[in-house]
Amino acid sequence: MTTPSVEILAPNGQPARPQMSYQGAGAGFGGQLLDWYPGLKSADAALLPDLNLGNARAEDVVRNNAFASNGVQLHIDNIVGHLFRLSYKPRWQLLGIKEEDARAFARDVEQAWMELAEDPTGCYLDAERKRTFTMMIREGIGTHTRLGEDCMTAEWIPRTGSLINTAIKSVSPKRLCNPNNAIDTVNLHGGVETDRYGAAVAYHIRSQQTANYGFGDGMGTTWRRIQRETSFGRPMFMHIFEPMEDGQTRGANQFLTVLEQMQILPKMQHTKLQNAVVNSMYAAVLESELGPEAAMALIGSDDIDASKLTDYMMTVNGYHKAANVKMNGVRIPHLLPGEKLNMQTSGNVDNGYADLESSVLRWLAAGLNVPYEPFAKDYRQSSYSSARASMLEGWRYYMGRRKVIAARKATMIFRLVLEEMLHRKLVTLPSGASRDFYQGMAAWCNCDWIGSGRLAIDGLKEVKEAVMRIESGLSTYEKELAQMGEDYQETFAQQVREQEERRDAGLPPPSWMQLQALAPEQQVAEAA
């Protein structure tokens, strides 16, 4: 005879579990967590089924929500700025060349790059001829913030007036999807074709609709398969995002954690605004104890003569005029029986709304990883210390994004351009190098990128801080000027030119040069 099994049930009807070591894995205080059973999924399983909906909602709030738009703009302005400047630094030790030769080569490359990349009229580096290189990086950061990733292809387009044929075509991540919107397979996830190790080998891009934009989504009905790179290693499709887990093939947009709050905040503001407008429209409301039929007659019902409303108002008006009761010159209206006079004021319109809105905006700022003060445009509660701490925290995040997203995209483009510049002899590798371009590609393409400078809340204090770091040997002019968004070599060269021009014009040297000339020995002793 089989012994019946006994199962103990918890109050929620589910099988009872033993006491968990971690409270977060238990029922929680008072059982708040009893019904919380989220699925344990991989990054793609959690993201890809709702990828299009999440991206569509993110783009919608950016179009229609001022704070969401400002959040994207903060990313663009602080990560890229007005000019994304190349600081080329080939690893001369690994390449077997002298440091002086590496510096001379770097100067030649930087000058040729500036001519090709930042041409404001030709825009030959852009396949669409709409953007300079900096504009392409700014667009990429905005796209990555809204959609979680950025895509581009390397094209070969001969053009009259262009020194190179390499051109970059921006590709919206919305067009990256499985052919015919088919379901994902083992080696095809969200339009990305991978090998057994999860490395991308090809991408499937949906065509663009060329007509009837008002009646469609702008997407065509054909797909193009683009390999990641050519047989000799030249990139053909570049997909940029920051994976958070192994096997992840697509990026998550920055707004997914705050979309609900982003959608509700404008409704809160509209409701509060309507409330304030209504309160300010009426100075007084007269209540009257009339029955339903009389009330319908007063408002001019279809089956009641509307003239009765006029007769009633004339009667009430005549009564109020006759009841001329005053006290100290102020008239006191004597109302009809059953009437009540309610005074309406627009006071107390806020009713705690400002604090509620501030709380929501702090939530949004935390979700977007941007400082609250510039995000909400609210500096009322900020001191110098708190504002600086907030800005520095945001700066650390922006620098991470600059390195992982903006600089990576920029270096990919620079690698393509440098390769063609070498083939066309626009620049020449230093003689005696132990590795050619393909053998030492990472060393030849090593570079830093200088974007927008760090915001100075108190310029005098921060300049003193920078000077002290340099004089104490904790920093360099290169690092400090890079934090200001400047290239130290350009600054030094400009200072030399300005000194010569001041001398030729008969002007005294700058104040810092005069101090050095008056007491050079004292400054040397202090430095020692």
Short mmCIF file of C-alpha atoms in Angstrom, two decimals:
data_model
loop_
_atom_site.label_atom_id
_atom_site.label_comp_id
_atom_site.label_asym_id
_atom_site.label_seq_id
_atom_site.Cartn_x
_atom_site.Cartn_y
_atom_site.Cartn_z
CA MET A 1 0.00 0.00 0.00
CA THR A 2 1.44 3.38 -1.01
CA THR A 3 1.86 5.87 1.80
CA PRO A 4 0.08 9.12 0.92
CA SER A 5 2.38 12.14 0.64
CA VAL A 6 1.72 15.08 2.90
CA GLU A 7 2.44 18.61 1.68
CA ILE A 8 2.37 21.62 3.97
CA LEU A 9 1.01 24.75 2.39
CA ALA A 10 1.85 28.35 3.25
CA PRO A 11 -0.90 30.97 3.80
CA ASN A 12 -0.72 31.92 0.12
CA GLY A 13 -1.61 28.37 -0.95
CA GLN A 14 1.89 27.65 -2.24
CA PRO A 15 4.08 24.84 -0.83
CA ALA A 16 5.76 26.03 2.33
CA ARG A 17 9.49 26.66 2.09
CA PRO A 18 12.12 26.44 4.80
CA GLN A 19 13.39 29.68 6.34
CA MET A 20 15.74 31.47 3.95
CA SER A 21 19.21 32.60 5.02
CA TYR A 22 18.76 35.85 3.08
CA GLN A 23 15.68 37.86 3.95
CA GLY A 24 15.37 39.04 0.34
CA ALA A 25 14.84 35.42 -0.74
CA GLY A 26 12.20 34.83 1.93
CA ALA A 27 8.68 36.03 2.52
CA GLY A 28 9.74 39.42 3.82
CA PHE A 29 8.56 41.21 6.95
CA GLY A 30 4.81 40.70 7.12
CA GLY A 31 4.81 38.53 4.00
CA GLN A 32 5.22 41.36 1.48
CA LEU A 33 7.38 39.18 -0.77
CA LEU A 34 5.15 36.11 -0.84
CA ASP A 35 3.79 36.82 -4.31
CA TRP A 36 7.02 38.12 -5.79
CA TYR A 37 8.46 35.44 -8.06
CA PRO A 38 10.35 37.08 -10.92
CA GLY A 39 11.76 34.78 -13.56
CA LEU A 40 15.49 34.12 -13.61
CA LYS A 41 16.36 34.90 -17.24
CA SER A 42 19.38 35.60 -19.36
CA ALA A 43 19.97 39.14 -20.60
CA ASP A 44 18.58 38.40 -24.06
CA ALA A 45 15.57 36.50 -22.71
CA ALA A 46 14.67 39.45 -20.50
CA LEU A 47 15.32 42.16 -23.10
CA LEU A 48 14.60 40.92 -26.62
CA PRO A 49 10.87 40.03 -26.33
CA ASP A 50 10.03 43.63 -25.37
CA LEU A 51 12.94 45.39 -27.09
CA ASN A 52 10.89 47.19 -29.74
CA LEU A 53 8.20 48.30 -27.30
CA GLY A 54 10.74 49.61 -24.81
CA ASN A 55 12.62 51.51 -27.51
CA ALA A 56 9.39 52.95 -28.94
CA ARG A 57 8.36 54.20 -25.51
CA ALA A 58 11.81 55.69 -24.88
CA GLU A 59 11.72 57.59 -28.16
CA ASP A 60 8.19 58.78 -27.45
CA VAL A 61 9.11 60.32 -24.09
CA VAL A 62 12.22 61.93 -25.58
CA ARG A 63 10.05 63.55 -28.26
CA ASN A 64 7.35 64.77 -25.88
CA ASN A 65 8.90 65.06 -22.41
CA ALA A 66 11.14 68.05 -21.70
CA PHE A 67 13.04 66.28 -18.91
CA ALA A 68 13.67 63.19 -21.03
CA SER A 69 14.96 65.36 -23.87
CA ASN A 70 17.18 67.21 -21.40
CA GLY A 71 18.53 63.90 -20.09
CA VAL A 72 19.66 62.90 -23.58
CA GLN A 73 21.16 66.34 -24.20
CA LEU A 74 23.13 66.16 -20.95
CA HIS A 75 24.73 62.93 -22.17
CA ILE A 76 25.65 64.50 -25.50
CA ASP A 77 27.03 67.76 -24.10
CA ASN A 78 29.04 66.20 -21.26
CA ILE A 79 30.38 63.14 -23.08
CA VAL A 80 31.19 64.72 -26.45
CA GLY A 81 30.82 68.49 -26.35
CA HIS A 82 31.37 70.86 -29.24
CA LEU A 83 34.51 69.12 -30.59
CA PHE A 84 35.71 65.54 -30.16
CA ARG A 85 39.43 66.07 -30.60
CA LEU A 86 41.95 63.35 -31.47
CA SER A 87 45.04 62.90 -29.26
CA TYR A 88 47.03 60.34 -31.23
CA LYS A 89 49.49 58.26 -29.23
CA PRO A 90 51.05 55.34 -31.10
CA ARG A 91 52.80 52.89 -28.75
CA TRP A 92 56.27 53.59 -30.04
CA GLN A 93 57.98 51.15 -27.64
CA LEU A 94 56.11 48.18 -29.14
CA LEU A 95 56.55 49.43 -32.70
CA GLY A 96 60.33 49.71 -32.47
CA ILE A 97 60.54 53.41 -33.30
CA LYS A 98 61.97 56.40 -31.43
CA GLU A 99 59.77 58.62 -29.33
CA GLU A 100 60.69 61.68 -31.42
CA ASP A 101 59.68 59.89 -34.61
CA ALA A 102 56.41 58.80 -32.99
CA ARG A 103 55.62 62.39 -32.00
CA ALA A 104 56.37 63.69 -35.49
CA PHE A 105 54.17 60.98 -37.01
CA ALA A 106 51.39 61.77 -34.53
CA ARG A 107 51.44 65.44 -35.52
CA ASP A 108 51.14 64.55 -39.20
CA VAL A 109 48.27 62.15 -38.52
CA GLU A 110 46.39 64.65 -36.34
CA GLN A 111 46.62 67.36 -38.98
CA ALA A 112 45.47 65.04 -41.77
CA TRP A 113 42.67 63.69 -39.56
CA MET A 114 41.39 67.15 -38.70
CA GLU A 115 41.21 68.05 -42.38
CA LEU A 116 39.28 64.90 -43.23
CA ALA A 117 37.05 64.56 -40.17
CA GLU A 118 35.98 68.10 -39.37
CA ASP A 119 35.37 69.44 -42.87
CA PRO A 120 32.20 71.51 -42.28
CA THR A 121 31.28 71.93 -45.95
CA GLY A 122 32.25 68.67 -47.65
CA CYS A 123 31.35 66.23 -44.82
CA TYR A 124 32.87 63.47 -46.96
CA LEU A 125 33.47 61.19 -43.99
CA ASP A 126 29.70 60.89 -43.61
CA ALA A 127 28.07 58.72 -46.26
CA GLU A 128 25.04 61.02 -46.21
CA ARG A 129 27.26 64.15 -46.25
CA LYS A 130 25.29 65.72 -43.42
CA ARG A 131 27.62 65.40 -40.45
CA THR A 132 31.15 66.16 -39.43
CA PHE A 133 32.96 63.58 -37.31
CA THR A 134 31.98 65.34 -34.07
CA MET A 135 28.36 65.45 -35.19
CA MET A 136 28.50 61.71 -35.86
CA ILE A 137 29.78 61.03 -32.35
CA ARG A 138 27.14 63.33 -30.82
CA GLU A 139 24.43 61.53 -32.77
CA GLY A 140 25.83 58.18 -31.64
CA ILE A 141 25.65 59.15 -27.97
CA GLY A 142 22.08 60.36 -28.37
CA THR A 143 21.10 57.14 -30.13
CA HIS A 144 22.82 55.02 -27.50
CA THR A 145 21.02 56.87 -24.71
CA ARG A 146 17.59 56.45 -26.35
CA LEU A 147 18.03 52.95 -27.78
CA GLY A 148 20.89 51.43 -25.80
CA GLU A 149 23.19 50.86 -28.78
CA ASP A 150 24.68 52.45 -31.86
CA CYS A 151 25.33 50.99 -35.30
CA MET A 152 27.21 52.05 -38.42
CA THR A 153 28.63 50.57 -41.60
CA ALA A 154 31.89 51.27 -43.41
CA GLU A 155 31.25 52.26 -47.02
CA TRP A 156 33.61 52.83 -49.96
CA ILE A 157 32.37 55.87 -51.91
CA PRO A 158 34.65 57.63 -54.44
CA ARG A 159 33.77 61.32 -54.42
CA THR A 160 35.21 64.30 -56.20
CA GLY A 161 36.94 66.56 -53.71
CA SER A 162 37.46 63.89 -51.06
CA LEU A 163 40.97 62.70 -50.23
CA ILE A 164 39.69 59.27 -49.20
CA ASN A 165 36.87 56.94 -50.21
CA THR A 166 36.06 55.67 -46.71
CA ALA A 167 32.65 56.86 -45.54
CA ILE A 168 30.60 56.02 -42.48
CA LYS A 169 26.87 55.27 -42.78
CA SER A 170 24.86 55.61 -39.58
CA VAL A 171 22.35 52.77 -39.12
CA SER A 172 19.45 53.07 -36.71
CA PRO A 173 19.31 50.13 -34.26
CA LYS A 174 15.57 50.01 -35.02
CA ARG A 175 16.47 48.49 -38.38
CA LEU A 176 18.52 45.70 -36.81
CA CYS A 177 16.17 42.70 -36.60
CA ASN A 178 15.65 39.15 -37.80
CA PRO A 179 14.67 38.76 -41.49
CA ASN A 180 10.89 38.89 -41.90
CA ASN A 181 10.70 39.43 -38.12
CA ALA A 182 11.27 35.74 -37.57
CA ILE A 183 11.68 34.31 -34.07
CA ASP A 184 15.15 34.04 -32.56
CA THR A 185 17.22 30.93 -33.11
CA VAL A 186 20.35 29.51 -31.53
CA ASN A 187 22.67 31.64 -33.68
CA LEU A 188 20.37 34.55 -34.54
CA HIS A 189 19.20 36.95 -31.83
CA GLY A 190 17.61 40.32 -32.55
CA GLY A 191 19.14 40.49 -36.02
CA VAL A 192 22.64 39.56 -34.82
CA GLU A 193 24.12 36.38 -36.23
CA THR A 194 26.67 34.81 -33.87
CA ASP A 195 29.12 31.90 -33.81
CA ARG A 196 29.35 29.18 -31.19
CA TYR A 197 31.17 31.51 -28.79
CA GLY A 198 28.63 34.32 -29.05
CA ALA A 199 30.79 36.55 -31.25
CA ALA A 200 28.88 38.44 -33.94
CA VAL A 201 29.67 37.35 -37.49
CA ALA A 202 26.93 39.18 -39.42
CA TYR A 203 24.04 41.61 -38.99
CA HIS A 204 20.63 41.73 -40.68
CA ILE A 205 19.45 45.26 -41.48
CA ARG A 206 15.94 46.09 -42.59
CA SER A 207 15.59 48.43 -45.55
CA GLN A 208 14.12 51.90 -45.28
CA GLN A 209 10.70 52.84 -46.62
CA THR A 210 11.00 55.46 -49.37
CA ALA A 211 7.42 56.70 -49.55
CA ASN A 212 4.18 57.08 -47.56
CA TYR A 213 5.90 57.93 -44.30
CA GLY A 214 2.61 59.23 -42.95
CA PHE A 215 1.00 55.79 -43.15
CA GLY A 216 3.86 53.54 -42.04
CA ASP A 217 6.80 53.18 -39.70
CA GLY A 218 9.43 54.07 -42.30
CA MET A 219 10.64 50.46 -42.52
CA GLY A 220 10.85 48.49 -45.75
CA THR A 221 10.12 44.84 -46.40
CA THR A 222 13.58 43.57 -47.37
CA TRP A 223 16.65 42.74 -45.32
CA ARG A 224 20.35 43.02 -46.05
CA ARG A 225 22.93 40.74 -44.47
CA ILE A 226 26.19 42.54 -43.65
CA GLN A 227 29.28 40.69 -42.49
CA ARG A 228 31.07 42.03 -39.44
CA GLU A 229 34.38 42.33 -41.31
CA THR A 230 36.09 41.45 -44.55
CA SER A 231 38.38 38.47 -45.06
CA PHE A 232 41.41 40.68 -44.37
CA GLY A 233 39.97 42.15 -41.16
CA ARG A 234 38.56 45.52 -42.28
CA PRO A 235 35.36 46.24 -40.31
CA MET A 236 32.17 46.43 -42.35
CA PHE A 237 29.53 46.72 -39.61
CA MET A 238 30.18 48.20 -36.19
CA HIS A 239 27.78 47.57 -33.31
CA ILE A 240 28.50 49.51 -30.11
CA PHE A 241 26.90 48.85 -26.73
CA GLU A 242 27.99 47.90 -23.24
CA PRO A 243 27.02 44.29 -22.46
CA MET A 244 26.06 43.57 -18.87
CA GLU A 245 26.10 39.77 -19.08
CA ASP A 246 27.56 36.95 -21.13
CA GLY A 247 25.72 36.14 -24.33
CA GLN A 248 24.02 39.53 -24.57
CA THR A 249 23.56 40.57 -28.21
CA ARG A 250 21.58 43.83 -27.96
CA GLY A 251 21.78 46.85 -25.68
CA ALA A 252 19.16 48.14 -23.25
CA ASN A 253 18.19 51.80 -23.50
CA GLN A 254 18.79 54.21 -20.64
CA PHE A 255 15.10 54.91 -20.01
CA LEU A 256 13.80 51.42 -19.25
CA THR A 257 13.95 51.90 -15.47
CA VAL A 258 12.14 55.24 -15.50
CA LEU A 259 9.63 55.01 -18.36
CA GLU A 260 6.67 54.71 -16.01
CA GLN A 261 7.65 57.84 -14.08
CA MET A 262 8.47 59.68 -17.33
CA GLN A 263 4.99 58.96 -18.65
CA ILE A 264 3.19 59.97 -15.45
CA LEU A 265 5.06 63.21 -14.73
CA PRO A 266 3.53 65.25 -17.62
CA LYS A 267 0.06 64.05 -16.62
CA MET A 268 0.70 65.23 -13.08
CA GLN A 269 1.77 68.63 -14.34
CA HIS A 270 -1.21 68.96 -16.69
CA THR A 271 -3.65 68.01 -13.95
CA LYS A 272 -2.10 70.46 -11.50
CA LEU A 273 -2.10 73.22 -14.09
CA GLN A 274 -5.76 72.63 -14.90
CA ASN A 275 -6.58 72.72 -11.20
CA ALA A 276 -4.81 76.06 -10.79
CA VAL A 277 -6.55 77.51 -13.86
CA VAL A 278 -10.00 76.45 -12.67
CA ASN A 279 -9.39 77.86 -9.18
CA SER A 280 -8.35 81.20 -10.64
CA MET A 281 -11.34 81.47 -13.00
CA TYR A 282 -14.09 81.76 -10.37
CA ALA A 283 -14.05 84.32 -7.56
CA ALA A 284 -17.32 83.05 -6.03
CA VAL A 285 -19.86 80.31 -6.50
CA LEU A 286 -23.51 80.70 -5.53
CA GLU A 287 -25.18 77.49 -4.39
CA SER A 288 -28.97 77.18 -4.44
CA GLU A 289 -31.19 74.43 -3.07
CA LEU A 290 -33.27 73.80 -6.18
CA GLY A 291 -34.83 70.55 -7.16
CA PRO A 292 -33.78 68.60 -10.26
CA GLU A 293 -36.60 69.98 -12.43
CA ALA A 294 -35.89 73.56 -11.42
CA ALA A 295 -32.18 73.05 -12.01
CA MET A 296 -32.83 71.63 -15.47
CA ALA A 297 -35.03 74.61 -16.22
CA LEU A 298 -32.33 77.02 -15.13
CA ILE A 299 -29.67 75.52 -17.38
CA GLY A 300 -32.02 75.55 -20.37
CA SER A 301 -33.12 71.96 -20.85
CA ASP A 302 -34.54 70.99 -24.22
CA ASP A 303 -38.05 70.39 -22.89
CA ILE A 304 -38.14 73.51 -20.70
CA ASP A 305 -38.39 77.05 -21.94
CA ALA A 306 -34.89 78.59 -21.70
CA SER A 307 -36.43 82.00 -20.99
CA LYS A 308 -37.16 80.80 -17.46
CA LEU A 309 -33.44 81.09 -16.68
CA THR A 310 -33.53 84.77 -17.64
CA ASP A 311 -36.63 85.41 -15.57
CA TYR A 312 -35.11 83.69 -12.56
CA MET A 313 -31.83 85.65 -12.81
CA MET A 314 -33.72 88.95 -13.17
CA THR A 315 -35.78 88.15 -10.06
CA VAL A 316 -32.68 87.25 -8.01
CA ASN A 317 -30.84 90.32 -9.24
CA GLY A 318 -33.72 92.61 -8.33
CA TYR A 319 -33.89 91.05 -4.87
CA HIS A 320 -30.17 91.58 -4.25
CA LYS A 321 -30.40 95.21 -5.37
CA ALA A 322 -33.30 95.88 -3.05
CA ALA A 323 -31.55 94.29 -0.05
CA ASN A 324 -29.05 97.12 0.27
CA VAL A 325 -27.46 96.09 3.57
CA LYS A 326 -24.10 97.72 4.42
CA MET A 327 -21.68 97.83 7.32
CA ASN A 328 -19.00 100.53 7.49
CA GLY A 329 -19.60 101.27 3.83
CA VAL A 330 -19.15 97.66 2.76
CA ARG A 331 -22.17 96.04 1.23
CA ILE A 332 -23.32 92.70 2.67
CA PRO A 333 -25.46 90.74 0.27
CA HIS A 334 -28.66 89.37 1.73
CA LEU A 335 -29.20 86.06 -0.04
CA LEU A 336 -32.42 84.38 -0.93
CA PRO A 337 -33.54 81.51 1.28
CA GLY A 338 -31.54 78.35 0.47
CA GLU A 339 -28.65 80.26 -1.24
CA LYS A 340 -25.03 79.92 -0.13
CA LEU A 341 -22.09 82.11 -1.24
CA ASN A 342 -18.73 80.22 -1.46
CA MET A 343 -15.61 82.34 -1.96
CA GLN A 344 -13.05 80.73 -4.30
CA THR A 345 -9.35 81.60 -4.14
CA SER A 346 -6.35 80.40 -6.12
CA GLY A 347 -4.31 80.01 -2.98
CA ASN A 348 -2.80 76.70 -1.92
CA VAL A 349 -2.38 75.75 -5.56
CA ASP A 350 0.90 73.95 -4.83
CA ASN A 351 -0.41 71.80 -1.98
CA GLY A 352 2.90 69.89 -1.76
CA TYR A 353 3.18 69.35 -5.51
CA ALA A 354 6.67 70.89 -5.76
CA ASP A 355 8.06 68.36 -3.30
CA LEU A 356 6.33 65.51 -5.11
CA GLU A 357 7.67 66.67 -8.45
CA SER A 358 11.17 67.03 -7.01
CA SER A 359 10.98 63.47 -5.67
CA VAL A 360 9.96 62.15 -9.08
CA LEU A 361 12.71 64.11 -10.80
CA ARG A 362 15.31 62.69 -8.40
CA TRP A 363 14.08 59.22 -9.31
CA LEU A 364 14.43 60.06 -13.00
CA ALA A 365 17.91 61.55 -12.51
CA ALA A 366 19.02 58.41 -10.67
CA GLY A 367 17.68 56.18 -13.44
CA LEU A 368 19.45 58.19 -16.14
CA ASN A 369 22.66 58.51 -14.06
CA VAL A 370 22.77 62.28 -14.45
CA PRO A 371 23.12 64.89 -11.66
CA TYR A 372 19.79 66.11 -10.34
CA GLU A 373 20.55 69.84 -10.49
CA PRO A 374 21.22 70.19 -14.24
CA PHE A 375 18.61 67.54 -15.05
CA ALA A 376 15.80 69.31 -13.18
CA LYS A 377 17.27 72.81 -13.76
CA ASP A 378 16.89 73.28 -10.01
CA TYR A 379 19.77 74.76 -7.99
CA ARG A 380 17.68 76.24 -5.20
CA GLN A 381 18.79 73.79 -2.50
CA SER A 382 22.40 73.47 -3.66
CA SER A 383 25.49 74.74 -1.90
CA TYR A 384 28.92 74.82 -3.51
CA SER A 385 29.94 71.55 -1.85
CA SER A 386 26.77 69.65 -2.70
CA ALA A 387 26.64 70.92 -6.27
CA ARG A 388 30.32 70.06 -6.82
CA ALA A 389 29.87 66.58 -5.35
CA SER A 390 26.89 66.02 -7.62
CA MET A 391 28.76 67.25 -10.70
CA LEU A 392 31.84 65.15 -9.94
CA GLU A 393 29.69 62.05 -9.49
CA GLY A 394 28.09 62.75 -12.86
CA TRP A 395 31.50 63.46 -14.41
CA ARG A 396 32.76 60.01 -13.40
CA TYR A 397 29.77 58.43 -15.14
CA TYR A 398 30.22 60.59 -18.24
CA MET A 399 33.91 59.66 -18.47
CA GLY A 400 33.02 55.98 -18.35
CA ARG A 401 30.52 56.46 -21.14
CA ARG A 402 33.05 58.49 -23.12
CA LYS A 403 35.61 55.70 -22.90
CA VAL A 404 33.26 52.77 -23.55
CA ILE A 405 30.91 54.26 -26.15
CA ALA A 406 32.12 57.52 -27.71
CA ALA A 407 35.87 56.80 -27.78
CA ARG A 408 35.32 53.27 -29.01
CA LYS A 409 33.18 54.46 -31.90
CA ALA A 410 35.68 57.21 -32.68
CA THR A 411 38.62 54.79 -32.65
CA MET A 412 36.80 52.40 -34.98
CA ILE A 413 36.31 55.22 -37.47
CA PHE A 414 39.89 56.42 -37.00
CA ARG A 415 41.22 52.92 -37.71
CA LEU A 416 39.41 52.84 -41.06
CA VAL A 417 40.61 56.31 -42.04
CA LEU A 418 44.22 55.74 -40.94
CA GLU A 419 44.38 52.55 -42.98
CA GLU A 420 43.38 54.37 -46.15
CA MET A 421 45.59 57.38 -45.41
CA LEU A 422 48.59 55.03 -45.24
CA HIS A 423 47.63 53.32 -48.51
CA ARG A 424 47.23 56.69 -50.24
CA LYS A 425 50.52 57.98 -48.78
CA LEU A 426 48.78 60.89 -47.09
CA VAL A 427 50.92 59.92 -44.11
CA THR A 428 53.87 57.57 -43.94
CA LEU A 429 54.90 55.23 -41.16
CA PRO A 430 58.21 56.13 -39.49
CA SER A 431 61.18 54.30 -40.91
CA GLY A 432 62.58 51.39 -38.97
CA ALA A 433 59.25 50.27 -37.49
CA SER A 434 59.30 46.62 -36.49
CA ARG A 435 55.61 46.13 -37.32
CA ASP A 436 53.51 47.30 -40.22
CA PHE A 437 49.96 48.56 -39.82
CA TYR A 438 48.30 45.12 -39.82
CA GLN A 439 50.85 43.47 -37.56
CA GLY A 440 50.63 46.20 -34.93
CA MET A 441 47.13 47.54 -35.56
CA ALA A 442 46.28 48.13 -31.89
CA ALA A 443 49.58 49.95 -31.29
CA TRP A 444 49.27 52.10 -34.43
CA CYS A 445 45.64 52.97 -33.68
CA ASN A 446 46.11 53.78 -30.00
CA CYS A 447 44.66 57.20 -29.26
CA ASP A 448 42.83 59.28 -26.67
CA TRP A 449 39.85 61.52 -27.35
CA ILE A 450 39.29 64.91 -25.77
CA GLY A 451 35.67 65.93 -25.40
CA SER A 452 33.89 68.57 -23.36
CA GLY A 453 35.60 69.89 -20.27
CA ARG A 454 34.46 69.40 -16.72
CA LEU A 455 32.08 72.09 -15.51
CA ALA A 456 33.74 74.56 -13.12
CA ILE A 457 31.35 75.70 -10.40
CA ASP A 458 33.91 78.04 -8.84
CA GLY A 459 36.55 78.71 -11.48
CA LEU A 460 39.08 80.29 -9.12
CA LYS A 461 39.04 77.38 -6.65
CA GLU A 462 39.34 74.78 -9.37
CA VAL A 463 42.19 76.57 -11.14
CA LYS A 464 44.08 76.74 -7.84
CA GLU A 465 43.43 73.04 -7.33
CA ALA A 466 44.79 72.23 -10.79
CA VAL A 467 47.90 74.36 -10.23
CA MET A 468 48.58 72.66 -6.90
CA ARG A 469 48.26 69.21 -8.44
CA ILE A 470 50.73 70.11 -11.19
CA GLU A 471 53.22 71.76 -8.83
CA SER A 472 53.08 68.85 -6.39
CA GLY A 473 53.71 66.36 -9.18
CA LEU A 474 50.30 64.68 -8.86
CA SER A 475 49.16 65.66 -12.33
CA THR A 476 50.35 67.07 -15.65
CA TYR A 477 49.40 69.90 -17.97
CA GLU A 478 48.10 67.30 -20.41
CA LYS A 479 45.63 65.84 -17.88
CA GLU A 480 44.51 69.17 -16.46
CA LEU A 481 43.95 70.77 -19.86
CA ALA A 482 42.16 67.64 -21.06
CA GLN A 483 39.72 68.07 -18.15
CA MET A 484 39.09 71.55 -19.50
CA GLY A 485 38.47 70.11 -22.97
CA GLU A 486 41.74 71.46 -24.39
CA ASP A 487 44.83 69.91 -26.03
CA TYR A 488 47.98 70.86 -24.11
CA GLN A 489 50.14 70.81 -27.26
CA GLU A 490 47.86 73.29 -29.00
CA THR A 491 47.81 75.45 -25.86
CA PHE A 492 51.61 75.47 -25.54
CA ALA A 493 52.08 76.27 -29.23
CA GLN A 494 49.55 79.10 -28.98
CA GLN A 495 51.30 80.51 -25.92
CA VAL A 496 54.61 80.61 -27.82
CA ARG A 497 52.98 82.44 -30.72
CA GLU A 498 51.29 84.91 -28.40
CA GLN A 499 54.55 85.66 -26.57
CA GLU A 500 56.28 86.38 -29.85
CA GLU A 501 53.44 88.59 -31.05
CA ARG A 502 53.38 90.53 -27.76
CA ARG A 503 57.13 91.09 -27.98
CA ASP A 504 56.90 92.22 -31.61
CA ALA A 505 54.04 94.58 -30.71
CA GLY A 506 56.00 96.10 -27.83
CA LEU A 507 53.68 94.68 -25.15
CA PRO A 508 54.95 93.40 -21.81
CA PRO A 509 55.04 89.64 -21.29
CA PRO A 510 52.21 87.93 -19.39
CA SER A 511 52.13 88.28 -15.61
CA TRP A 512 53.26 84.72 -14.95
CA MET A 513 56.33 85.26 -17.13
CA GLN A 514 57.15 88.49 -15.29
CA LEU A 515 57.04 86.71 -11.93
CA GLN A 516 59.38 84.03 -13.23
CA ALA A 517 61.79 86.65 -14.54
CA LEU A 518 61.83 88.58 -11.24
CA ALA A 519 62.46 85.62 -8.93
CA PRO A 520 63.59 82.57 -10.89
CA GLU A 521 65.96 81.32 -8.17
CA GLN A 522 63.27 81.58 -5.48
CA GLN A 523 60.81 79.54 -7.57
CA VAL A 524 63.45 76.88 -8.21
CA ALA A 525 64.18 76.69 -4.46
CA GLU A 526 60.47 76.40 -3.61
CA ALA A 527 60.02 73.67 -6.20
CA ALA A 528 62.99 71.76 -4.74
#
